[in-house]
mmCIF file of C-alpha atoms and ligand atoms in Angstrom:
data_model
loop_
_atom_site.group_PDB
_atom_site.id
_atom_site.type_symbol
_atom_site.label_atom_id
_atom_site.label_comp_id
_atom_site.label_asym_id
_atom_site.label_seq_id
_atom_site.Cartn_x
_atom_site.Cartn_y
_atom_site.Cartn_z
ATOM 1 C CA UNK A 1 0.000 0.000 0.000
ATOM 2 C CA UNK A 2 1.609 3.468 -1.571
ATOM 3 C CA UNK A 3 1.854 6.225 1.179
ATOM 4 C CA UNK A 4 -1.476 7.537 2.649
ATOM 5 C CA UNK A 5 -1.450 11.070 1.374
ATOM 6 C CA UNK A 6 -4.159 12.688 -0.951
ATOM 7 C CA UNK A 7 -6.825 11.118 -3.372
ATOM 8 C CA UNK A 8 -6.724 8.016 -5.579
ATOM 9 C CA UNK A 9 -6.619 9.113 -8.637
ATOM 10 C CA UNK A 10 -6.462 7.439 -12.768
ATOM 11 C CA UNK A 11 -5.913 9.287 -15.320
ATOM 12 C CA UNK A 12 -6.115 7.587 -19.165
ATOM 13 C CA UNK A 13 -2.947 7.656 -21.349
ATOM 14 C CA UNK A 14 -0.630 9.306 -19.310
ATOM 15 C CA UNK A 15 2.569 8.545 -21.061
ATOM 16 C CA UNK A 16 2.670 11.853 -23.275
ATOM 17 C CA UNK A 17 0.824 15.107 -24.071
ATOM 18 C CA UNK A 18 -2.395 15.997 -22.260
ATOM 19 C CA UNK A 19 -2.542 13.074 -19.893
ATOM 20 C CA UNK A 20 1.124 13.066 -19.339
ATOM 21 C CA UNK A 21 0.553 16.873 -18.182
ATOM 22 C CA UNK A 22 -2.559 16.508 -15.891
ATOM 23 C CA UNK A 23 -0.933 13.003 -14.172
ATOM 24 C CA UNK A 24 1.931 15.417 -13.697
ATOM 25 C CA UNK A 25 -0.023 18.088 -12.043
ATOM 26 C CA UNK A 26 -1.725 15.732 -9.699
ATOM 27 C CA UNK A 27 1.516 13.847 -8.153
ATOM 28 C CA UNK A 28 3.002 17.455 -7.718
ATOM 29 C CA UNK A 29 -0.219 18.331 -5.252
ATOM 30 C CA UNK A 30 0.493 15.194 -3.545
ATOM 31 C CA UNK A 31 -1.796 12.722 -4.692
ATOM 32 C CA UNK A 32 -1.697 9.168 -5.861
ATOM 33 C CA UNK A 33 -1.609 9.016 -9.255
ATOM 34 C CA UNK A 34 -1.999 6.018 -11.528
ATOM 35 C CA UNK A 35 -2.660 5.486 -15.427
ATOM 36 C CA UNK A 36 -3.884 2.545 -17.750
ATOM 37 C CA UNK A 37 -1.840 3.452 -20.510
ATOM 38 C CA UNK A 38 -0.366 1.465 -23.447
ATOM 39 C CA UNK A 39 2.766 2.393 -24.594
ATOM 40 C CA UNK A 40 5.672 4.736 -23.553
ATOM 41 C CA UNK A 41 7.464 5.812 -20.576
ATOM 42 C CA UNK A 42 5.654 7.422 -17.772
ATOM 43 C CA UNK A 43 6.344 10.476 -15.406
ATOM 44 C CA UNK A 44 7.515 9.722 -12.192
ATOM 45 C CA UNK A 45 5.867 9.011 -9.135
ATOM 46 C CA UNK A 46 2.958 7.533 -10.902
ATOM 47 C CA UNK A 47 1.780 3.848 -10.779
ATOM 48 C CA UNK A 48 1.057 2.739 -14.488
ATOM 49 C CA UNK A 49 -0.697 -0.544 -15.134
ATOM 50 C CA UNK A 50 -0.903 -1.405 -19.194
ATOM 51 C CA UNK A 51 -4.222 -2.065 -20.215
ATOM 52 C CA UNK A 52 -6.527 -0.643 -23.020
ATOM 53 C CA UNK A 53 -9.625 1.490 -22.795
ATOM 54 C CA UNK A 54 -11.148 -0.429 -25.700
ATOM 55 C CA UNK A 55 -11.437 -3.859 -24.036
ATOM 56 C CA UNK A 56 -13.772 -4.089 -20.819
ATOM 57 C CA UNK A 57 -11.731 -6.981 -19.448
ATOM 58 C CA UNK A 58 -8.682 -4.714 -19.345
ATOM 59 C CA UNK A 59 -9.590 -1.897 -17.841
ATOM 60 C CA UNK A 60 -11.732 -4.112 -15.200
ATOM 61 C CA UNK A 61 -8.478 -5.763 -14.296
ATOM 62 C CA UNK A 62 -6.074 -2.209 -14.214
ATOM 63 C CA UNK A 63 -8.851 -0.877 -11.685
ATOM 64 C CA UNK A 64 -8.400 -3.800 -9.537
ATOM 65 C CA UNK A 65 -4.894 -3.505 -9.396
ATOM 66 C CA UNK A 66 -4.748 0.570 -8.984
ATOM 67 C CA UNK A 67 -7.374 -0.342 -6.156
ATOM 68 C CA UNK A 68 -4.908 -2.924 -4.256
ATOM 69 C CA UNK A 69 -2.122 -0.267 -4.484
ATOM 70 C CA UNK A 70 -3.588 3.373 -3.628
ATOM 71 C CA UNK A 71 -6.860 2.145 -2.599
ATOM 72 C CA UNK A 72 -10.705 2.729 -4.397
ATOM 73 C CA UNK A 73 -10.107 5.308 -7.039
ATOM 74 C CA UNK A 74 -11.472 9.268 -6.387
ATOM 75 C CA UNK A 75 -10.735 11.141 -9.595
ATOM 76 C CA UNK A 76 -10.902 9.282 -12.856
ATOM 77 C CA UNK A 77 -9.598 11.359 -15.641
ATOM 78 C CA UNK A 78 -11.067 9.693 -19.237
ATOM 79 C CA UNK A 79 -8.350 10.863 -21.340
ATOM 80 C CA UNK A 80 -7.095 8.017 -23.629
ATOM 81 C CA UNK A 81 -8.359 9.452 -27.199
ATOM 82 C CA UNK A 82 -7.123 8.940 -30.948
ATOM 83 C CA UNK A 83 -8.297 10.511 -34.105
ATOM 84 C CA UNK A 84 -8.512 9.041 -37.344
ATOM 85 C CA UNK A 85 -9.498 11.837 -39.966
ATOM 86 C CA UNK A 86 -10.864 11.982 -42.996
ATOM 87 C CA UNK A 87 -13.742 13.127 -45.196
ATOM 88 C CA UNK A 88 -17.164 11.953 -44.693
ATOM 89 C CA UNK A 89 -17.592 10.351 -48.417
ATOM 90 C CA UNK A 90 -14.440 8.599 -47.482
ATOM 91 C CA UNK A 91 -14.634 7.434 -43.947
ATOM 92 C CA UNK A 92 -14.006 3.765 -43.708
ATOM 93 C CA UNK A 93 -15.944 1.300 -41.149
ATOM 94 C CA UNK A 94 -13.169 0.601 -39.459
ATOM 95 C CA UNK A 95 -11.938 4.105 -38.564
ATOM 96 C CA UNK A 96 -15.765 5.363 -37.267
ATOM 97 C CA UNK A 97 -15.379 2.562 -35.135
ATOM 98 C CA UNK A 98 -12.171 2.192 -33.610
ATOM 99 C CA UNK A 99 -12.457 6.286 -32.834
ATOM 100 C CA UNK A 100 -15.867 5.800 -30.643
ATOM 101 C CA UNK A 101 -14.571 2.422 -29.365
ATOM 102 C CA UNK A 102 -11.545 4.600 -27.746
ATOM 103 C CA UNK A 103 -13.041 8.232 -27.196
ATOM 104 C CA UNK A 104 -16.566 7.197 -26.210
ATOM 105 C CA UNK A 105 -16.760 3.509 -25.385
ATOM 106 C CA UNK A 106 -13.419 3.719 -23.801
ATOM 107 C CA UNK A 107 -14.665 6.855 -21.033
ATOM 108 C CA UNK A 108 -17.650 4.492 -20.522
ATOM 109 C CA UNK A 109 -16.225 1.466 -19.531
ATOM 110 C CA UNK A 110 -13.856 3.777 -17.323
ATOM 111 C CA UNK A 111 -16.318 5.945 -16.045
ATOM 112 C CA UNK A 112 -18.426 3.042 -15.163
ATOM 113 C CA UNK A 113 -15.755 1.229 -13.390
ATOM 114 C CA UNK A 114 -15.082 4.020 -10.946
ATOM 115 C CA UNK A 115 -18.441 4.656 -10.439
ATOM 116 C CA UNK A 116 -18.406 1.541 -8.192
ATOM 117 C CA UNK A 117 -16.585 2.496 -5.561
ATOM 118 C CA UNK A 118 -17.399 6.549 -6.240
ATOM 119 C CA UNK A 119 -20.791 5.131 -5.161
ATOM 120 C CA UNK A 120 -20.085 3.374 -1.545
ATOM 121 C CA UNK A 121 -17.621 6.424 -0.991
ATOM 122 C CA UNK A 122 -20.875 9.008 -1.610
ATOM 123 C CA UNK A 123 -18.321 11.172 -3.278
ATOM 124 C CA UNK A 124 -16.170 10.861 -6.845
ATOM 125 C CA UNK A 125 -14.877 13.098 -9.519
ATOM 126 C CA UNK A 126 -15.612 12.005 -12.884
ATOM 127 C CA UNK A 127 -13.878 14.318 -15.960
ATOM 128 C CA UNK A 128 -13.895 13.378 -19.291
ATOM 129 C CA UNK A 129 -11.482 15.127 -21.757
ATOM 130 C CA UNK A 130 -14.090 15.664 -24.671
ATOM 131 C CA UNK A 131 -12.433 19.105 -27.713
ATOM 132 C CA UNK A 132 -13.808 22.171 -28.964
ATOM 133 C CA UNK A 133 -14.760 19.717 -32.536
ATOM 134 C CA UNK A 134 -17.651 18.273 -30.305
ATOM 135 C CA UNK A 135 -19.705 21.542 -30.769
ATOM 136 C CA UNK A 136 -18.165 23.859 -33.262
ATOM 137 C CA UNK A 137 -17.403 20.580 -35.545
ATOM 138 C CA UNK A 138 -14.392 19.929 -37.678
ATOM 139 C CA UNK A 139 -14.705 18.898 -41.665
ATOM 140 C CA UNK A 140 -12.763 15.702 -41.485
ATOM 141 C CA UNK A 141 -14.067 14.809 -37.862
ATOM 142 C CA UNK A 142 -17.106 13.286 -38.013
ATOM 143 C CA UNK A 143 -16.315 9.966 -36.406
ATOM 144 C CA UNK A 144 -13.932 12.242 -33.776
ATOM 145 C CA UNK A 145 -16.242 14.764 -32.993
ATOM 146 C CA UNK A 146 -19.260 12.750 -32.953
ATOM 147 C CA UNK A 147 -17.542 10.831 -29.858
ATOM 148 C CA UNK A 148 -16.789 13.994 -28.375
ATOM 149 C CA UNK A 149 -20.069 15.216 -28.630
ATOM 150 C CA UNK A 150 -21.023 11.829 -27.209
ATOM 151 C CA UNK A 151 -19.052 12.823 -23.624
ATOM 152 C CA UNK A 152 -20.985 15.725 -23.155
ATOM 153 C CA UNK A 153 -24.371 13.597 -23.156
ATOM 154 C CA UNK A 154 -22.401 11.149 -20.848
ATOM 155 C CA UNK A 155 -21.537 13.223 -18.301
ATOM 156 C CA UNK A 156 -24.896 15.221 -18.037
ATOM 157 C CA UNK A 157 -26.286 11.834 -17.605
ATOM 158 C CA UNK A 158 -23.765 10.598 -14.746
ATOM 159 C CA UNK A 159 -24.436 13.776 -13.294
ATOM 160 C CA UNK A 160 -28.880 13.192 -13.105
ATOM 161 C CA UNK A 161 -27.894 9.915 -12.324
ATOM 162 C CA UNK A 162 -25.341 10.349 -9.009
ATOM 163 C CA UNK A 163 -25.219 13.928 -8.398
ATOM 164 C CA UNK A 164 -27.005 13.190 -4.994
ATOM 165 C CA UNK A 165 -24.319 10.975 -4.119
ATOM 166 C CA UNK A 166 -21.651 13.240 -3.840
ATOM 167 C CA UNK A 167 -20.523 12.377 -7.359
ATOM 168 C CA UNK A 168 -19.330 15.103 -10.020
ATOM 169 C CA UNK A 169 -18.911 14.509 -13.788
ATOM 170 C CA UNK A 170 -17.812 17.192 -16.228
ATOM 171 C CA UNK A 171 -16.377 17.625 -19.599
ATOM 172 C CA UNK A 172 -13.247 19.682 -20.324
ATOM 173 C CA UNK A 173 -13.072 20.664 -23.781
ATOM 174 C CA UNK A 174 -10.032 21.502 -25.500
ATOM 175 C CA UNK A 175 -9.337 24.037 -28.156
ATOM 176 C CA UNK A 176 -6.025 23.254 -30.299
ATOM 177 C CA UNK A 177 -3.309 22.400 -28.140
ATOM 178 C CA UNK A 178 0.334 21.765 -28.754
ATOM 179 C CA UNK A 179 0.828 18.250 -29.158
ATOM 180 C CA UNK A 180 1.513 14.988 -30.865
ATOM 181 C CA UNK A 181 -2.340 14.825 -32.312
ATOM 182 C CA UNK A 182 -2.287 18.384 -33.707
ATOM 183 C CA UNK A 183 1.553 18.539 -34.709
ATOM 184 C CA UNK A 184 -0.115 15.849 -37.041
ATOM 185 C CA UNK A 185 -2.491 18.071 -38.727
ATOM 186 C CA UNK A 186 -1.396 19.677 -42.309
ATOM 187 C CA UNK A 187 0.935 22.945 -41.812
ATOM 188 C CA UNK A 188 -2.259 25.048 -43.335
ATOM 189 C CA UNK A 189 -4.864 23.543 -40.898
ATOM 190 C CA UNK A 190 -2.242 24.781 -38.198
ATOM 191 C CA UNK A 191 -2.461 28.057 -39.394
ATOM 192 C CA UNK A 192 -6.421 28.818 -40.303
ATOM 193 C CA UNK A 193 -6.948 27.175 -36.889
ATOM 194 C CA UNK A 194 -4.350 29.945 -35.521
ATOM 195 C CA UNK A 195 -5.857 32.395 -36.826
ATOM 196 C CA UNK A 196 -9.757 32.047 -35.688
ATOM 197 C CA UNK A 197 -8.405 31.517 -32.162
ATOM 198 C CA UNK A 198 -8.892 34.856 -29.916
ATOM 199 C CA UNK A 199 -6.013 33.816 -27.582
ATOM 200 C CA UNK A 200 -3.462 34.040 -30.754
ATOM 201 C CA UNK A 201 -1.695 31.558 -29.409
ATOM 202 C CA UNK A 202 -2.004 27.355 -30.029
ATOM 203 C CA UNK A 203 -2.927 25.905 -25.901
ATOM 204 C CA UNK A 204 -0.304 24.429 -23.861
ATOM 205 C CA UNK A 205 -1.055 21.165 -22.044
ATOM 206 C CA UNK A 206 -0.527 22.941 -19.010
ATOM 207 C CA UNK A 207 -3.916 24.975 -19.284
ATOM 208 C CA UNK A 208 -6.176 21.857 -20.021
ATOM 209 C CA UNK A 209 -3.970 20.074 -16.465
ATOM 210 C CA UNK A 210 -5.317 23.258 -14.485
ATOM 211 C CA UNK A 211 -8.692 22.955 -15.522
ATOM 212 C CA UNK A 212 -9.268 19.188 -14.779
ATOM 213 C CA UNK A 213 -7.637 20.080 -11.430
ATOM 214 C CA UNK A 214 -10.092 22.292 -10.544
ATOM 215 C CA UNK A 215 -12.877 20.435 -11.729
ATOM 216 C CA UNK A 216 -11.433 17.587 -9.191
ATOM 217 C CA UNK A 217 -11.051 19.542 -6.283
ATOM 218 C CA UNK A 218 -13.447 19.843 -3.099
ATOM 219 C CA UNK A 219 -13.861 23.619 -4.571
ATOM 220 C CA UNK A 220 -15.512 22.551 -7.192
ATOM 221 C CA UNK A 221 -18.121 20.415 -5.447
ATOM 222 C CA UNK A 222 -21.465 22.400 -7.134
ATOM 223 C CA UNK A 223 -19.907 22.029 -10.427
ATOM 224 C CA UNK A 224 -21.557 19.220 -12.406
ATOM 225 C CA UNK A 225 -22.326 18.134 -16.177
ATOM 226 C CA UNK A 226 -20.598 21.543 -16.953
ATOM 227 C CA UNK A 227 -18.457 21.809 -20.107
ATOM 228 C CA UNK A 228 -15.512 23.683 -19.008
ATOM 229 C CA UNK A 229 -13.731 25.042 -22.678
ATOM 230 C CA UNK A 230 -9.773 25.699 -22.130
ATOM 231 C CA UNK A 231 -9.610 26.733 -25.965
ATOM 232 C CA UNK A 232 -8.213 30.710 -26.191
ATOM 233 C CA UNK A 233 -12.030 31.482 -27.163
ATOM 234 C CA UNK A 234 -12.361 29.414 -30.238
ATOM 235 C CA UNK A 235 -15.488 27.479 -29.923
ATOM 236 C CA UNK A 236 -17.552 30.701 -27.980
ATOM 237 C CA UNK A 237 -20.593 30.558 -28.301
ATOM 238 C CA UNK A 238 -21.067 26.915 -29.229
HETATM 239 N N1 LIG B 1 -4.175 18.067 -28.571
HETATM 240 C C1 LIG B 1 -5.308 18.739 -28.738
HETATM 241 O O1 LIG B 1 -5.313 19.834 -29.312
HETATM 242 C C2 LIG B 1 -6.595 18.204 -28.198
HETATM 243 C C3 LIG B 1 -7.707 19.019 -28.364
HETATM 244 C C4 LIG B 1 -8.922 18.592 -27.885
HETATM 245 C C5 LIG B 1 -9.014 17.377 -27.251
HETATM 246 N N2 LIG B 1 -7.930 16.592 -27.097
HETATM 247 C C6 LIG B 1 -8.130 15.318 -26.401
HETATM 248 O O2 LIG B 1 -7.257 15.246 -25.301
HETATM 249 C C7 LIG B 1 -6.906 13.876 -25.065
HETATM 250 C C8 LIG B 1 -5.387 13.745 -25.072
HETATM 251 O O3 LIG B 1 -4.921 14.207 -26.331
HETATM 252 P P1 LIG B 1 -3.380 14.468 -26.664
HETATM 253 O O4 LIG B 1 -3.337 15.641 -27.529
HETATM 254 O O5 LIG B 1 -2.586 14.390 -25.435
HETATM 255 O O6 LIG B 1 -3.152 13.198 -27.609
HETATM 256 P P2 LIG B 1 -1.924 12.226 -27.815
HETATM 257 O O7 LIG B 1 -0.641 12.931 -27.568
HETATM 258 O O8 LIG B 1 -2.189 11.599 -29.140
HETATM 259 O O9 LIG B 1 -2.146 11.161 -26.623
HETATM 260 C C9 LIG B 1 -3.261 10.308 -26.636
HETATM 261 C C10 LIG B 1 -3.126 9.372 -25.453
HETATM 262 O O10 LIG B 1 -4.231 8.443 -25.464
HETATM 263 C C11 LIG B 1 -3.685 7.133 -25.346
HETATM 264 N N3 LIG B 1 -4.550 6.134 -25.941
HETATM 265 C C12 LIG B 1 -5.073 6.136 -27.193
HETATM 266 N N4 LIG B 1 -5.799 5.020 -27.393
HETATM 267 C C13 LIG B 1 -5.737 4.311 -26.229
HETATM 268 C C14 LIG B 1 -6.293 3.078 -25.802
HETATM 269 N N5 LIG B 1 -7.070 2.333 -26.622
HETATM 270 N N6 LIG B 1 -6.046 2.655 -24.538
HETATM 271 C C15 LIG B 1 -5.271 3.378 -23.713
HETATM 272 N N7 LIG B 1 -4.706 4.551 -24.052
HETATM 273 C C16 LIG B 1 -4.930 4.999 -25.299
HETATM 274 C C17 LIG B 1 -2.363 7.233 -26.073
HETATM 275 O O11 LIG B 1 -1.549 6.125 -25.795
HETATM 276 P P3 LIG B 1 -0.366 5.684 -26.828
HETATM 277 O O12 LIG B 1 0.774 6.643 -26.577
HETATM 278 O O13 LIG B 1 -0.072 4.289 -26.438
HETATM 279 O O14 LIG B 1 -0.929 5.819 -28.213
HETATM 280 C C18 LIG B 1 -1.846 8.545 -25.506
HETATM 281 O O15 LIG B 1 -1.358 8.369 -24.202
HETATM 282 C C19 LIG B 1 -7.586 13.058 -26.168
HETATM 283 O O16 LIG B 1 -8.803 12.542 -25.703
HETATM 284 C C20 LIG B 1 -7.835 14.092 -27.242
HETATM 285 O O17 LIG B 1 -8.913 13.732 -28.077
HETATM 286 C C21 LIG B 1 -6.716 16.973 -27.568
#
């Protein structure tokens, strides 16, 4: 059993970018941090188990073991997301599916897991890392932003469902921020998307870490099935 000292909490694909960043943020206030995540190195201090958000068995089985080593998790952070872009007309099977699986299937069977023992405790943070695309849209995103979308409906259910039990769930939506997933967008997308963002400036993984912070601390208690945007202004309004 880790050291007793501040919440249990998951967070999804913490080896890099966003998740790497909020995982980060949470050891540094003291908690006890853990991540199913797949590939990579992680930061240190926190407990990784490998697993994968798209099979039930797996994240069942990294719960149980994140349970046995900082005790009944607190603050699940559904991170864990992929895109697979690319015109309607053109959109295979295979990559509408394999985006919900992760980014909307994958929160589920996360969220659901740590609603368990969110339940006995009467309290639980849930946050799910949804994007600006889920309400403004993006052409190329339909299977992407149609799973972000989906988060928002998720979480205002969780939040009918176990508000009265001391349980919080709330969407963070991200505008475009610097990392691997965007660094993989065309040069010119970069730019049109730089230029319709008030901010003037691309988001820092930083600024989406400090908002899911918030969201998961005892301040933020009354706040629940909110969609918090950390996006320099570019989806106001939507
Ligand atoms: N960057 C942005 O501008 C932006 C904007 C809005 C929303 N978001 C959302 O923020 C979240 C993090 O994005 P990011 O920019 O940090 O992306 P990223 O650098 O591509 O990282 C994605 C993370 O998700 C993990 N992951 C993907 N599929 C998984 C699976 N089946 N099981 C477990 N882990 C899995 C990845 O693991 P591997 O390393 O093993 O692939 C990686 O750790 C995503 O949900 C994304 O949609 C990002």
């Amino acid at each position: 059993m880790a050291e007793n000292v501040g919440r249990s909490v998951l967070v999804t694909g913490a080896n890099r970018g966003i998740g790497r960043a909020i995982a980060e943020r949470f050891v540094a206030a003291g908690d006890r941090v853990a991540t199913i995540y797949r590939s990579g190195d992680l930061p240190a201090g926190v407990l990784g188990v490998v697993g994968d958000v798209r099979d039930t068995a797996s994240v069942d089985a990294a719960f149980t073991r994140v349970e046995e080593e900082h005790g009944p998790v607190e603050v699940v952070v559904a991170n864990a997301g992929v895109t697979r872009d690319q015109l309607l007309m053109r959109m295979s099977d295979e990559d509408f599916d394999t985006v919900l699986d992760t980014n909307l299937a994958g929160a589920f069977r996360v969220a659901r897991r740590a609603s368990k023992a969110m339940i006995r405790a009467r309290s639980g943070r849930i946050v799910l890392i949804s994007s600006v695309v889920a309400l403004y849209g993006g052409p190329g995103q339909v299977n992407y932003s149609a799973s972000k979308a989906g988060l928002v409906g998720m979480a205002r259910s969780i939040t009918r469902e176990l508000g009265g039990r001391g349980i919080t769930a709330n969407v963070v939506a991200p505008g475009f921020i610097d990392t691997a997933m965007t660094q993989a967008l065309p040069e010119k997308q970069q730019q049109a998307y730089l230029g319709a963002i008030p901010a003037g400036r691309f988001g820092q993984v930083d600024d989406v870490a400090a908002a899911v912070q918030f969201l998961a601390s005892p301040e933020a208690a009354y706040i629940s099935g909110a969609v918090i945007p950390v996006d320099g202004g570019l989806g106001m309004g939507h």
